[in-house]
Amino acid sequence: MTTLKSSGSNINNKIICLRPESDFEEFGEVAPSHFNVIYLSPNDRSLIRKASNASVLLIPAVGPKISNDIFSKTSLKMVQVTGAGIDRLDQDFCARNNIKVCNVLGASAKSVAEYCIFAALTISRRLSKTTDEILSGNYKELRGNIIQDRMFSLSGLTLGVIGFGSIGQETAKMFSALGCQIQYYDPSDPKVAENLSQIAVKNGKEDLLRTSDIISIHVPLIDQTKNLISMQEFSLMKKTSILLNASRGGVVDEHALSQAIQDKKIKGAAIDVFTSEPPEKNNPLLNLPDEFRDSIILTPHIGGITVQSWSELFSRSWINIQRFFDGEELENRQI
Ligand code: NAD
């Protein structure tokens, strides 16, 4: 429960929130009582009218693009994202118009890292269809096939992390605890946590792709990361490798991935995020031939969603909005 004191500052304390109030209630992180929060759906026709004299927009990280009109026709001056990605916003527009944009970093790092462990194991141990197969009476054949395919455990494998920020580093820690070697690629030369600095080895992108057994992507979606993993990258990877993308759709070229799986250029992939969400029916990853169904896990952008991560995302968002009202330095200001 977030309890904050009213600052008595002059900034209008009106907040437009594009996620339902019930989300905050369910996680025990309701808005401080001195905040004036209007909860609206993103396509509410009265949004601009109701936001005309509001100061803060509170949004989930995932959802449709936010129209620039919401800012040009209102007095909104700060956006707080209850998550990491800020790709719903026109970032150049926000920068030009002095709209402060903040996210909450690190709160879902453990959840995404756990998801990556689950996903890597599900593919490497071929667990994605076992329940359905047993229910349809294929126990013996299934067991024989799995044994014949020689499953790997994670111990001794090399994890390559692309994007070594808060989630990339948490993922590295968890895989390392299970006996994996860790290498990473991140052009920004990030600060590496003390307990990782001895075990995580920095590498170039191509060499990382060539030498990793599991490749986990944790970059933001920006111009430089669109189709970061495409045909050329798949051609470098080990044929036994597993790709994990719980960052953003568009970072991995979906056509190239579908082709790489069918050409057996990699062993498989776990995909939590899609170019459009929900994915279109004709998305190539939804239309792989049956024989490749074991090679892919598709999940509906839930890598970072657990009770623990949402509670933290919500409480830290309210606290940061209070900082804005108080004129204090903001946490995780991205713009
Ligand atoms: P972060 O800002 O802490 O780390 C991102 C890292 O990526 C940074 O170190 C940055 O330097 C690096 N990077 C940028 N461009 C790169 C490039 N071209 N190649 C390699 N590295 C590059 O962010 P984070 O909290 O670790 O989150 C990472 C992303 O995960 C978010 O942007 C968001 O899109 C996604 N995410 C997904 C879920 C989910 O539910 N699946 C949940 C939370 C976050």
PDB file of C-alpha atoms and ligand atoms in Angstrom, residues 84-85 105-106 108 112 162-168 185-188 190 218-220 222 224-225 228 246-248 272-273 301-304, ligand 1:
ATOM      1  CA  ALA A  84       9.915  -0.596 -18.662  1.00  0.00           C
ATOM      2  CA  GLY A  85       9.241   0.011 -22.383  1.00  0.00           C
ATOM      3  CA  LEU A 105      13.174  -0.170 -14.220  1.00  0.00           C
ATOM      4  CA  GLY A 106      14.044  -3.458 -12.619  1.00  0.00           C
ATOM      5  CA  SER A 108       9.883  -7.016 -13.511  1.00  0.00           C
ATOM      6  CA  VAL A 112      11.256 -11.970 -16.900  1.00  0.00           C
ATOM      7  CA  ILE A 162      21.923  -9.139 -25.804  1.00  0.00           C
ATOM      8  CA  GLY A 163      21.089  -5.965 -23.868  1.00  0.00           C
ATOM      9  CA  PHE A 164      22.740  -6.084 -20.447  1.00  0.00           C
ATOM     10  CA  GLY A 165      20.499  -3.719 -18.478  1.00  0.00           C
ATOM     11  CA  SER A 166      18.415  -4.614 -15.435  1.00  0.00           C
ATOM     12  CA  ILE A 167      16.557  -7.585 -16.977  1.00  0.00           C
ATOM     13  CA  GLY A 168      19.550  -8.877 -18.952  1.00  0.00           C
ATOM     14  CA  TYR A 185      26.717  -7.821 -25.870  1.00  0.00           C
ATOM     15  CA  ASP A 186      25.668  -4.255 -25.107  1.00  0.00           C
ATOM     16  CA  PRO A 187      27.171  -1.300 -26.993  1.00  0.00           C
ATOM     17  CA  SER A 188      26.448   1.122 -24.134  1.00  0.00           C
ATOM     18  CA  PRO A 190      26.545  -0.816 -18.953  1.00  0.00           C
ATOM     19  CA  HIS A 218      16.694  -7.757 -23.456  1.00  0.00           C
ATOM     20  CA  VAL A 219      16.908  -4.529 -25.453  1.00  0.00           C
ATOM     21  CA  PRO A 220      14.362  -1.716 -25.808  1.00  0.00           C
ATOM     22  CA  ILE A 222      14.298   1.638 -30.794  1.00  0.00           C
ATOM     23  CA  GLN A 224      18.734   0.579 -33.811  1.00  0.00           C
ATOM     24  CA  THR A 225      17.133  -2.598 -32.438  1.00  0.00           C
ATOM     25  CA  LEU A 228      18.298  -6.844 -34.576  1.00  0.00           C
ATOM     26  CA  ALA A 246      10.894 -11.397 -23.983  1.00  0.00           C
ATOM     27  CA  SER A 247      11.884  -7.826 -24.913  1.00  0.00           C
ATOM     28  CA  ARG A 248       9.696  -6.307 -27.637  1.00  0.00           C
ATOM     29  CA  ASP A 272       6.708 -13.543 -25.549  1.00  0.00           C
ATOM     30  CA  VAL A 273       6.324 -10.442 -27.737  1.00  0.00           C
ATOM     31  CA  HIS A 301       3.515 -10.835 -23.382  1.00  0.00           C
ATOM     32  CA  ILE A 302       3.412 -12.099 -19.805  1.00  0.00           C
ATOM     33  CA  GLY A 303       7.129 -12.536 -19.100  1.00  0.00           C
ATOM     34  CA  GLY A 304       7.169  -9.657 -16.638  1.00  0.00           C
TER      35      GLY A 304
HETATM   36  P1  NAD B   1      17.301  -1.462 -19.448  1.00  0.00           P
HETATM   37  O1  NAD B   1      17.196  -0.093 -20.003  1.00  0.00           O
HETATM   38  O2  NAD B   1      17.746  -1.642 -18.048  1.00  0.00           O
HETATM   39  O3  NAD B   1      18.315  -2.327 -20.387  1.00  0.00           O
HETATM   40  C1  NAD B   1      18.294  -2.322 -21.784  1.00  0.00           C
HETATM   41  C2  NAD B   1      19.715  -2.504 -22.261  1.00  0.00           C
HETATM   42  O4  NAD B   1      19.699  -2.700 -23.684  1.00  0.00           O
HETATM   43  C3  NAD B   1      20.601  -1.273 -21.996  1.00  0.00           C
HETATM   44  O5  NAD B   1      21.754  -1.625 -21.244  1.00  0.00           O
HETATM   45  C4  NAD B   1      20.967  -0.789 -23.393  1.00  0.00           C
HETATM   46  O6  NAD B   1      22.284  -0.251 -23.471  1.00  0.00           O
HETATM   47  C5  NAD B   1      20.869  -2.085 -24.186  1.00  0.00           C
HETATM   48  N1  NAD B   1      20.790  -1.866 -25.632  1.00  0.00           N
HETATM   49  C6  NAD B   1      20.219  -0.839 -26.306  1.00  0.00           C
HETATM   50  N2  NAD B   1      20.402  -0.997 -27.633  1.00  0.00           N
HETATM   51  C7  NAD B   1      21.109  -2.140 -27.786  1.00  0.00           C
HETATM   52  C8  NAD B   1      21.595  -2.838 -28.925  1.00  0.00           C
HETATM   53  N3  NAD B   1      21.424  -2.369 -30.167  1.00  0.00           N
HETATM   54  N4  NAD B   1      22.252  -4.002 -28.734  1.00  0.00           N
HETATM   55  C9  NAD B   1      22.457  -4.478 -27.486  1.00  0.00           C
HETATM   56  N5  NAD B   1      22.035  -3.849 -26.369  1.00  0.00           N
HETATM   57  C10 NAD B   1      21.363  -2.702 -26.522  1.00  0.00           C
HETATM   58  O7  NAD B   1      15.897  -2.129 -19.704  1.00  0.00           O
HETATM   59  P2  NAD B   1      15.305  -3.452 -18.991  1.00  0.00           P
HETATM   60  O8  NAD B   1      14.544  -3.082 -17.775  1.00  0.00           O
HETATM   61  O9  NAD B   1      16.400  -4.448 -18.877  1.00  0.00           O
HETATM   62  O10 NAD B   1      14.218  -3.899 -20.070  1.00  0.00           O
HETATM   63  C11 NAD B   1      14.603  -4.324 -21.369  1.00  0.00           C
HETATM   64  C12 NAD B   1      13.360  -4.440 -22.241  1.00  0.00           C
HETATM   65  O11 NAD B   1      12.577  -5.543 -21.798  1.00  0.00           O
HETATM   66  C13 NAD B   1      12.403  -3.246 -22.109  1.00  0.00           C
HETATM   67  O12 NAD B   1      12.767  -2.184 -22.976  1.00  0.00           O
HETATM   68  C14 NAD B   1      11.070  -3.828 -22.464  1.00  0.00           C
HETATM   69  O13 NAD B   1      10.868  -3.613 -23.847  1.00  0.00           O
HETATM   70  C15 NAD B   1      11.228  -5.334 -22.202  1.00  0.00           C
HETATM   71  N6  NAD B   1      10.330  -5.844 -21.137  1.00  0.00           N
HETATM   72  C16 NAD B   1       9.521  -6.899 -21.426  1.00  0.00           C
HETATM   73  C17 NAD B   1       8.676  -7.435 -20.444  1.00  0.00           C
HETATM   74  C18 NAD B   1       7.788  -8.616 -20.725  1.00  0.00           C
HETATM   75  O14 NAD B   1       6.776  -8.803 -20.036  1.00  0.00           O
HETATM   76  N7  NAD B   1       8.105  -9.445 -21.686  1.00  0.00           N
HETATM   77  C19 NAD B   1       8.675  -6.870 -19.146  1.00  0.00           C
HETATM   78  C20 NAD B   1       9.509  -5.801 -18.895  1.00  0.00           C
HETATM   79  C21 NAD B   1      10.343  -5.293 -19.892  1.00  0.00           C
END
